[in-house]
Tab-separated table of C-alpha atoms in Angstrom:
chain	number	residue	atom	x	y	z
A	1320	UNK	CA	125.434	95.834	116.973
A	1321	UNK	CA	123.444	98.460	119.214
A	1322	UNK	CA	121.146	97.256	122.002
A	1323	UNK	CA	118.018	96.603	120.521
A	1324	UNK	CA	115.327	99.491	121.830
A	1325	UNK	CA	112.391	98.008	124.367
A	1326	UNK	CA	110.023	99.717	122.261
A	1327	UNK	CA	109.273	101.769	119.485
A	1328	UNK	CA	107.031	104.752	119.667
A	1329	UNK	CA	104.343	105.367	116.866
A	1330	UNK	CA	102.851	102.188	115.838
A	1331	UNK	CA	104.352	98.950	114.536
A	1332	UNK	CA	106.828	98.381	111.557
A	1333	UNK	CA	103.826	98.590	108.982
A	1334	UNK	CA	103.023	102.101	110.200
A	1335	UNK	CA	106.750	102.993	110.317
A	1336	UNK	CA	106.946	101.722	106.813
A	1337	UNK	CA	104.110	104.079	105.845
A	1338	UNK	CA	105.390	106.728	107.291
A	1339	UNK	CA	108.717	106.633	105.629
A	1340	UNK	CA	107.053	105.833	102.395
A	1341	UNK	CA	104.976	109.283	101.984
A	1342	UNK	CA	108.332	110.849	102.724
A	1343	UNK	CA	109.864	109.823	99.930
A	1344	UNK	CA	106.831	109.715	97.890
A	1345	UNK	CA	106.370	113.061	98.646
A	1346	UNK	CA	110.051	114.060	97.821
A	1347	UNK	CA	110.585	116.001	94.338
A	1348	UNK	CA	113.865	113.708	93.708
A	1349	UNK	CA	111.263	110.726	93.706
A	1350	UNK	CA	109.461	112.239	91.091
A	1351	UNK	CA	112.102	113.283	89.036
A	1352	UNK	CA	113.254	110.088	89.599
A	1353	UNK	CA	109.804	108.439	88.591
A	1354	UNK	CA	109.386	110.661	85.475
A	1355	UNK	CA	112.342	110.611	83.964
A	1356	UNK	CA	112.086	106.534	84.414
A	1357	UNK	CA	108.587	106.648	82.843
A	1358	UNK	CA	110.179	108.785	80.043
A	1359	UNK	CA	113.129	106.726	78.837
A	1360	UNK	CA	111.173	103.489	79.004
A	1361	UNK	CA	108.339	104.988	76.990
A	1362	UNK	CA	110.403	105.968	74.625
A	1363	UNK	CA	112.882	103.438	73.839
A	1364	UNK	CA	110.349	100.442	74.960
A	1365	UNK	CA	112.807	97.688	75.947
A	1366	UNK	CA	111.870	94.123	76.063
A	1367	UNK	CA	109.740	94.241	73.051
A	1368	UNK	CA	107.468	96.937	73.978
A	1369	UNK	CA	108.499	99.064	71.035
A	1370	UNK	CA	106.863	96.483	68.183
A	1371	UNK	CA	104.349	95.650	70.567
A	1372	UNK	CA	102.660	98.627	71.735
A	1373	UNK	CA	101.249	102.155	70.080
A	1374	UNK	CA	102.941	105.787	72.181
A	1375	UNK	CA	100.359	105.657	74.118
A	1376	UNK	CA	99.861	102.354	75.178
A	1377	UNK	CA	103.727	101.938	76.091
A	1378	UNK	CA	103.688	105.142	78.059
A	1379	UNK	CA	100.453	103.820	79.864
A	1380	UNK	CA	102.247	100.044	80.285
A	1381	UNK	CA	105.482	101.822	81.658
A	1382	UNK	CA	103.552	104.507	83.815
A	1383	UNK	CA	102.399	101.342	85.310
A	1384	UNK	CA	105.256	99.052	85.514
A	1385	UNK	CA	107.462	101.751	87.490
A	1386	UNK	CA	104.749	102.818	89.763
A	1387	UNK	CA	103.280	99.508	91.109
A	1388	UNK	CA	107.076	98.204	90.859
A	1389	UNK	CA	108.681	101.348	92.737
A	1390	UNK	CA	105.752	101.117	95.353
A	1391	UNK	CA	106.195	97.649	95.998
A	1392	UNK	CA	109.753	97.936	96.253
A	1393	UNK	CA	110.268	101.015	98.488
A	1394	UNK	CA	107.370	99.012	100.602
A	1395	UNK	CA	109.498	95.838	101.007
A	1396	UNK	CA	112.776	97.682	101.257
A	1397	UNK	CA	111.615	100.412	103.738
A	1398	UNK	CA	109.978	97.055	106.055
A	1399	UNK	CA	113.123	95.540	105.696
A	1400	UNK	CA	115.109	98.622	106.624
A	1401	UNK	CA	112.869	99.478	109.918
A	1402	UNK	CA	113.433	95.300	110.949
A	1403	UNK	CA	116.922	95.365	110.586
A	1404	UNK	CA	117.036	98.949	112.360
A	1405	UNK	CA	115.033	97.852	115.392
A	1406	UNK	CA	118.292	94.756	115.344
A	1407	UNK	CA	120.600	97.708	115.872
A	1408	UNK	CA	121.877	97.354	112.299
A	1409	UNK	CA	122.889	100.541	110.229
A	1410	UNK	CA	121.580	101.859	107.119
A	1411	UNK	CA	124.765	101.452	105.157
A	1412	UNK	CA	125.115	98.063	106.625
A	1413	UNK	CA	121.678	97.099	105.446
A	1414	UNK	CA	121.776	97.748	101.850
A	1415	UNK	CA	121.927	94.394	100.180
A	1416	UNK	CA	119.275	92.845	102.593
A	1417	UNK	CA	117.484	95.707	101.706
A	1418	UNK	CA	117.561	95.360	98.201
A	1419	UNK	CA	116.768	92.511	97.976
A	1420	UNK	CA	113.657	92.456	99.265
A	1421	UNK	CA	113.122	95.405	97.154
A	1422	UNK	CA	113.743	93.330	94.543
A	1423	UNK	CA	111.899	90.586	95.260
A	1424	UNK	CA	108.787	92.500	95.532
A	1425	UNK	CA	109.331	94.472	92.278
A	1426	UNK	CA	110.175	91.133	90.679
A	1427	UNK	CA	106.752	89.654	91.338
A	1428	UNK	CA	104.589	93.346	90.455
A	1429	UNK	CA	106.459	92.891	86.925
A	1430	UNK	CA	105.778	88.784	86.702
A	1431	UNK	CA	102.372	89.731	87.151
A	1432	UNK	CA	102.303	92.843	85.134
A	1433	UNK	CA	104.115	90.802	82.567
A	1434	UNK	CA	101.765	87.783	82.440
A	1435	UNK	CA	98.676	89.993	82.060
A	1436	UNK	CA	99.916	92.059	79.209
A	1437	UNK	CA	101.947	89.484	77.195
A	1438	UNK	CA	101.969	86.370	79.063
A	1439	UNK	CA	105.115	84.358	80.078
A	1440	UNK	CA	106.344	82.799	76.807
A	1441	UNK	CA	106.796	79.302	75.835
A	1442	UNK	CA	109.783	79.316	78.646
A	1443	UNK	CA	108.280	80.728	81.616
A	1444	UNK	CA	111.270	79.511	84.559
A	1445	UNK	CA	113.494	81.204	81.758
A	1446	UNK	CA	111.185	84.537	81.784
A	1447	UNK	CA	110.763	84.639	85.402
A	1448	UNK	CA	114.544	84.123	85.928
A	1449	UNK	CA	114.851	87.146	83.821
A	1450	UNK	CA	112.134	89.185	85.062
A	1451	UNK	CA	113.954	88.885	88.554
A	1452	UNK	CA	117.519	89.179	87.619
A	1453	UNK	CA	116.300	92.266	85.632
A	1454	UNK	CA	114.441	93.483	89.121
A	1455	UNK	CA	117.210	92.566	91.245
A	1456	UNK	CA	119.443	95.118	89.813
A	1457	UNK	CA	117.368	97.760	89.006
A	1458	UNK	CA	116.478	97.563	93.061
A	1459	UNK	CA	119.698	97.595	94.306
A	1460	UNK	CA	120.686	100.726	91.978
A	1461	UNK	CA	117.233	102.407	92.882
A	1462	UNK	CA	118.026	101.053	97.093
A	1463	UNK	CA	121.436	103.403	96.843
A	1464	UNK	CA	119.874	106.143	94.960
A	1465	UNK	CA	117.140	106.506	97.486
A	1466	UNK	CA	119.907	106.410	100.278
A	1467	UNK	CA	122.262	108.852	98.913
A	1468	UNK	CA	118.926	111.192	98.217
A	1469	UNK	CA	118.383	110.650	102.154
A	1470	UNK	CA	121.712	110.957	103.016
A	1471	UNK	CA	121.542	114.537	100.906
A	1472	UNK	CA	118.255	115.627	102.730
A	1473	UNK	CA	119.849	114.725	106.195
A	1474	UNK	CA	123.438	117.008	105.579
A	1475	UNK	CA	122.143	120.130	106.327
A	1476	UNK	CA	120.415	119.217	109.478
A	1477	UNK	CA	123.903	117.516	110.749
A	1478	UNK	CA	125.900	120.807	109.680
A	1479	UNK	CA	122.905	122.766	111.535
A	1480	UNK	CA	123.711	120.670	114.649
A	1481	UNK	CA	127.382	120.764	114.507
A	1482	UNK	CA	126.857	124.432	114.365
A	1483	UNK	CA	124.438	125.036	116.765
A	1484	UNK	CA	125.563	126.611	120.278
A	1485	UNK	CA	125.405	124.728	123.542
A	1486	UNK	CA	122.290	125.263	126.082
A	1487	UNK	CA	122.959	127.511	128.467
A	1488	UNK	CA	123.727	125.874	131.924
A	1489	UNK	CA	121.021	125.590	134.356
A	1490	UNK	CA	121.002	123.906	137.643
A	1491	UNK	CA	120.766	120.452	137.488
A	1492	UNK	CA	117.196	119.313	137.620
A	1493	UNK	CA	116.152	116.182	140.419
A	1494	UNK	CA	113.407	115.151	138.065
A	1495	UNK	CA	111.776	115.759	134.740
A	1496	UNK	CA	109.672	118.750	134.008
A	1497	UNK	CA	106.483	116.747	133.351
A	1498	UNK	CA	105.460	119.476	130.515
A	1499	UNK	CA	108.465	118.064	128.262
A	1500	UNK	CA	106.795	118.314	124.916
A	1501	UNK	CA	109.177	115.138	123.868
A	1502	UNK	CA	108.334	113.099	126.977
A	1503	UNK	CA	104.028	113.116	126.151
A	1504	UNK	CA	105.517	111.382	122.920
A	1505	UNK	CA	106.614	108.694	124.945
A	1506	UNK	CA	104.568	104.961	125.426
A	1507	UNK	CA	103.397	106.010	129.026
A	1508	UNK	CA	105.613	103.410	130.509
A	1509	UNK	CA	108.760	105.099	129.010
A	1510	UNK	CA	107.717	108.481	130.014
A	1511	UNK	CA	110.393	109.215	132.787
A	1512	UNK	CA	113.708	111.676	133.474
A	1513	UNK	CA	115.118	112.083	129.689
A	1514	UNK	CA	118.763	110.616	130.109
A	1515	UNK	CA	119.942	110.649	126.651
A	1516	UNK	CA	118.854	111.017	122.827
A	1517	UNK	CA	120.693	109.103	119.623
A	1518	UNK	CA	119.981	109.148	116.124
A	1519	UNK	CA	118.896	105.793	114.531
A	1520	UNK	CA	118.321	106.464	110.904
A	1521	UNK	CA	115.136	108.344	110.610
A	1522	UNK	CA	114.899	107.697	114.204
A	1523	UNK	CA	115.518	109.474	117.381
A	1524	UNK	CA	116.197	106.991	120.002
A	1525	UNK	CA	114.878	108.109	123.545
A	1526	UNK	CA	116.169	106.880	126.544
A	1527	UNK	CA	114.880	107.680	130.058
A	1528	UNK	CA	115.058	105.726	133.592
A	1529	UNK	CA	112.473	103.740	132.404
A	1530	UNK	CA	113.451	102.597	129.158
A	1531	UNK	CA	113.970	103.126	125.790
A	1532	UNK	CA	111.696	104.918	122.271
A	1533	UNK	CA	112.289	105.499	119.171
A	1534	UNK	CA	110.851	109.264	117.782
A	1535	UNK	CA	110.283	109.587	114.042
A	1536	UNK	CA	111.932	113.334	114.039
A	1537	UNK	CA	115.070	115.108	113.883
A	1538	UNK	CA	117.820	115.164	116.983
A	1539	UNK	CA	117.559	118.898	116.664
A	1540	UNK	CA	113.809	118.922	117.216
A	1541	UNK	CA	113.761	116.401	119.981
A	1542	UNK	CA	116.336	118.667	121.530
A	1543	UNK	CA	114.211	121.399	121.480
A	1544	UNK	CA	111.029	119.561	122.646
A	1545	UNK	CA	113.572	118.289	125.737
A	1546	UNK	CA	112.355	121.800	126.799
A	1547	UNK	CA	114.068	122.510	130.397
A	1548	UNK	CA	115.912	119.745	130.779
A	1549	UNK	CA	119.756	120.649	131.028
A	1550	UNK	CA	122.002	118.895	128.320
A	1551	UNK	CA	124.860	119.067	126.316
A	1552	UNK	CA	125.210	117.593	122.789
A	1553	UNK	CA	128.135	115.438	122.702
A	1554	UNK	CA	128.488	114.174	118.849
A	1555	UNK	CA	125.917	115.418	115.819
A	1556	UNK	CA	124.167	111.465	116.752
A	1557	UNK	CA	124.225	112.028	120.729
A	1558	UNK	CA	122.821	114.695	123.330
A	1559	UNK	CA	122.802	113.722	126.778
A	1560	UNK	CA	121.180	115.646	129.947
A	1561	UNK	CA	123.253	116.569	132.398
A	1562	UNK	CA	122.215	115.282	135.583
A	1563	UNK	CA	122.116	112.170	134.167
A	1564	UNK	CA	125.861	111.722	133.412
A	1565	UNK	CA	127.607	109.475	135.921
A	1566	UNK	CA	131.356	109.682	134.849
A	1567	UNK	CA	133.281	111.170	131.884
A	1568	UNK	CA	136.531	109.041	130.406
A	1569	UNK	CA	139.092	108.883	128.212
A	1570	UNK	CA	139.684	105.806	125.954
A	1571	UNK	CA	142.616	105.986	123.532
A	1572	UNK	CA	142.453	109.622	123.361
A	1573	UNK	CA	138.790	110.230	122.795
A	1574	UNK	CA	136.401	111.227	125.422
A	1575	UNK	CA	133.388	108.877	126.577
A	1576	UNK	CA	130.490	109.545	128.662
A	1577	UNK	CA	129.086	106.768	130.632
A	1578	UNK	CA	125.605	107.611	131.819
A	1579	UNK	CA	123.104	106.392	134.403
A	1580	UNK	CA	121.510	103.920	132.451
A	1581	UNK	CA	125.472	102.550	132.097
A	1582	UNK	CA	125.755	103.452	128.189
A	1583	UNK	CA	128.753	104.824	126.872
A	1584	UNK	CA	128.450	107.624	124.543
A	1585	UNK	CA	131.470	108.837	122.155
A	1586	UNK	CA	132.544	112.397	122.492
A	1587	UNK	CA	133.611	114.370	119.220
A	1588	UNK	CA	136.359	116.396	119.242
A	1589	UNK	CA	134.241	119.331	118.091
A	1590	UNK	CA	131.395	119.351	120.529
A	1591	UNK	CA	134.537	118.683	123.623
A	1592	UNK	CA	134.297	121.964	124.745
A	1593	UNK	CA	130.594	121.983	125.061
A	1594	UNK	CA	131.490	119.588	128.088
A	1595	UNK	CA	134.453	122.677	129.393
A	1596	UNK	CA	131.745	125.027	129.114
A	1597	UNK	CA	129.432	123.222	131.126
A	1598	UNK	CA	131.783	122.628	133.749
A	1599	UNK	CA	132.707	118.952	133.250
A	1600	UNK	CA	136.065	118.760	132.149
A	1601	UNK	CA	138.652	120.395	133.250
C-alpha cells in the first residue's frame, strides 16, 4: 500500500464522488451504455414485465429502473472507490469492494422500485435474495465496464506523456515561484516548494515540504501549472522537480530517485535519459 495523503484538496469524499459522477454521466459511452440498456429491457421485459406492462409503460418502468439503479450504483461505487483510494489502494485492486457496494445500492433502488410497482410476492426473503443476486452481478459487470471505459479515456493522455519532451533545464530554483498556478490549488498549509507529482487514479497527488494533496486533473496539466519550477518526468505516473532530488540509485537494474521528502520514485527505462539530459546521470 501507498502512504496515505495528509489531505485531499477539493472538498470531502461526497464532493469527490460528485465530481467523478458528472464525468461519467456526462460521458457519451454512459449513454450509449444507458440507452441501449433501456432498449433491450423494454423490449424483451424480463422478470414478468412483458405480460405485465403495455410498450409504454415497460419502457417508462425500465427508463426508471436503470437510471435510479445506475445512479445509485456509480454513487456507492465511486464513494467506495475515492475511500479505498485515499487507503493507498489501486483501482484494479478495488474492483470487488467496489462492486459491491455498487451492488448493494442498486439492489435496494430495485427492492423498492420492485415493491411499489408489483410488490414482493408471497416469498419476499426469496424475492429480495433474487433482486440482489440479480444486482450483484449486473454491478460488478457494469463496475469493469465503467473501468475499462476510464481506462480507454486515460490512454491517450499516458501516450501524450510518454511522448512529450523534457523541460528545458533551468537553474535550480532555492524556493517556489509563489505564482505557481498548481500551488494556489493547494489547502494553504500544503502550499510550499513542489517536490514531486504522482498519479492516483483520477488524482494527481501533490507533494511539497509541507505535505501532501490530491488534484482532481491530469499529470500533464499539473505539469504545466508547475509553471517555473525545474523538473523532469521520471515514469508516465511520476514528475519530480529537480532541486528537490536528494540521490539517484540503482536497485536490481532499474533506476530510483529518492527525494527530499525521503520517497522513492521508480525510473522507466524510457523517460532514463530525461535524467542524462538534465545532467544527473552519467
Amino acid at each position: 500500500m501507498r502512504e496515505r495523503p495528509e489531505k485531499y484538496a477539493g472538498g470531502s469524499s461526497l464532493r469527490l464522488a460528485l465530481r467523478e459522477m458528472q464525468a461519467d454521466l456526462v460521458s457519451a459511452k454512459t449513454h450509449v451504455l444507458l440507452a441501449g440498456a433501456i432498449i433491450i429491457l423494454s423490449l424483451s421485459g424480463p422478470f414478468g414485465t412483458y405480460e405485465a406492462l403495455p410498450p409504454v409503460g415497460r419502457l417508462l418502468y425500465w427508463a426508471t429502473m436503470v437510471l435510479l439503479t445506475f445512479g445509485l450504483a456509480n454513487f456507492a461505487g465511486t464513494l467506495t472507490s475515492i475511500a479505498l483510494s485515499r487507503r493507498g489502494i489501486r483501482r484494479q485492486s478495488a474492483l470487488v469492494p467496489v462492486g459491491l457496494a455498487a451492488g448493494l445500492a442498486a439492489g435496494l433502488g430495485v427492492t423498492v422500485i420492485q415493491n411499489v410497482v408489483f410488490g414482493l410476492g408471497a416469498d419476499p426473503l426469496r424475492t429480495l435474495i433474487t433482486i440482489f443476486g440479480y444486482a450483484l452481478v449486473i454491478a460488478m459487470t457494469i463496475t469493469v465496464i465503467l473501468f475499462v471505459f476510464r481506462r480507454a479515456d486515460e490512454a491517450p493522455q499516458e501516450k501524450a506523456q510518454e511522448t512529450t519532451a523534457a523541460q528545458p533545464e533551468m537553474p535550480p530554483a532555492p524556493a517556489l515561484a509563489p505564482a505557481a498556478a498548481l500551488v494556489r490549488r493547494l489547502p494553504l498549509d500544503k502550499r510550499g516548494r513542489i517536490v514531486s507529482l504522482t498519479v492516483r487514479d483520477h488524482y494527481v497527488e501533490v507533494t511539497t515540504l509541507k505535505g501532501k494533496a490530491l488534484l482532481l486533473m491530469r499529470l500533464s496539466d499539473a505539469i504545466e501549472e508547475a509553471g517555473v519550477v525545474n523538473g523532469v518526468q521520471l515514469h508516465r505516473s511520476h514528475w519530480v522537480a529537480v532541486d528537490a532530488i536528494r540521490a539517484i540509485h540503482r536497485v536490481n537494474g532499474r533506476l530510483e530517485v529518492e527525494t527530499l521528502t525521503d520517497e522513492r520514485l521508480p525510473v522507466s527505462r524510457t523517460h532514463a535519459a530525461r535524467l542524462r539530459d538534465a545532467g544527473l546521470l552519467p
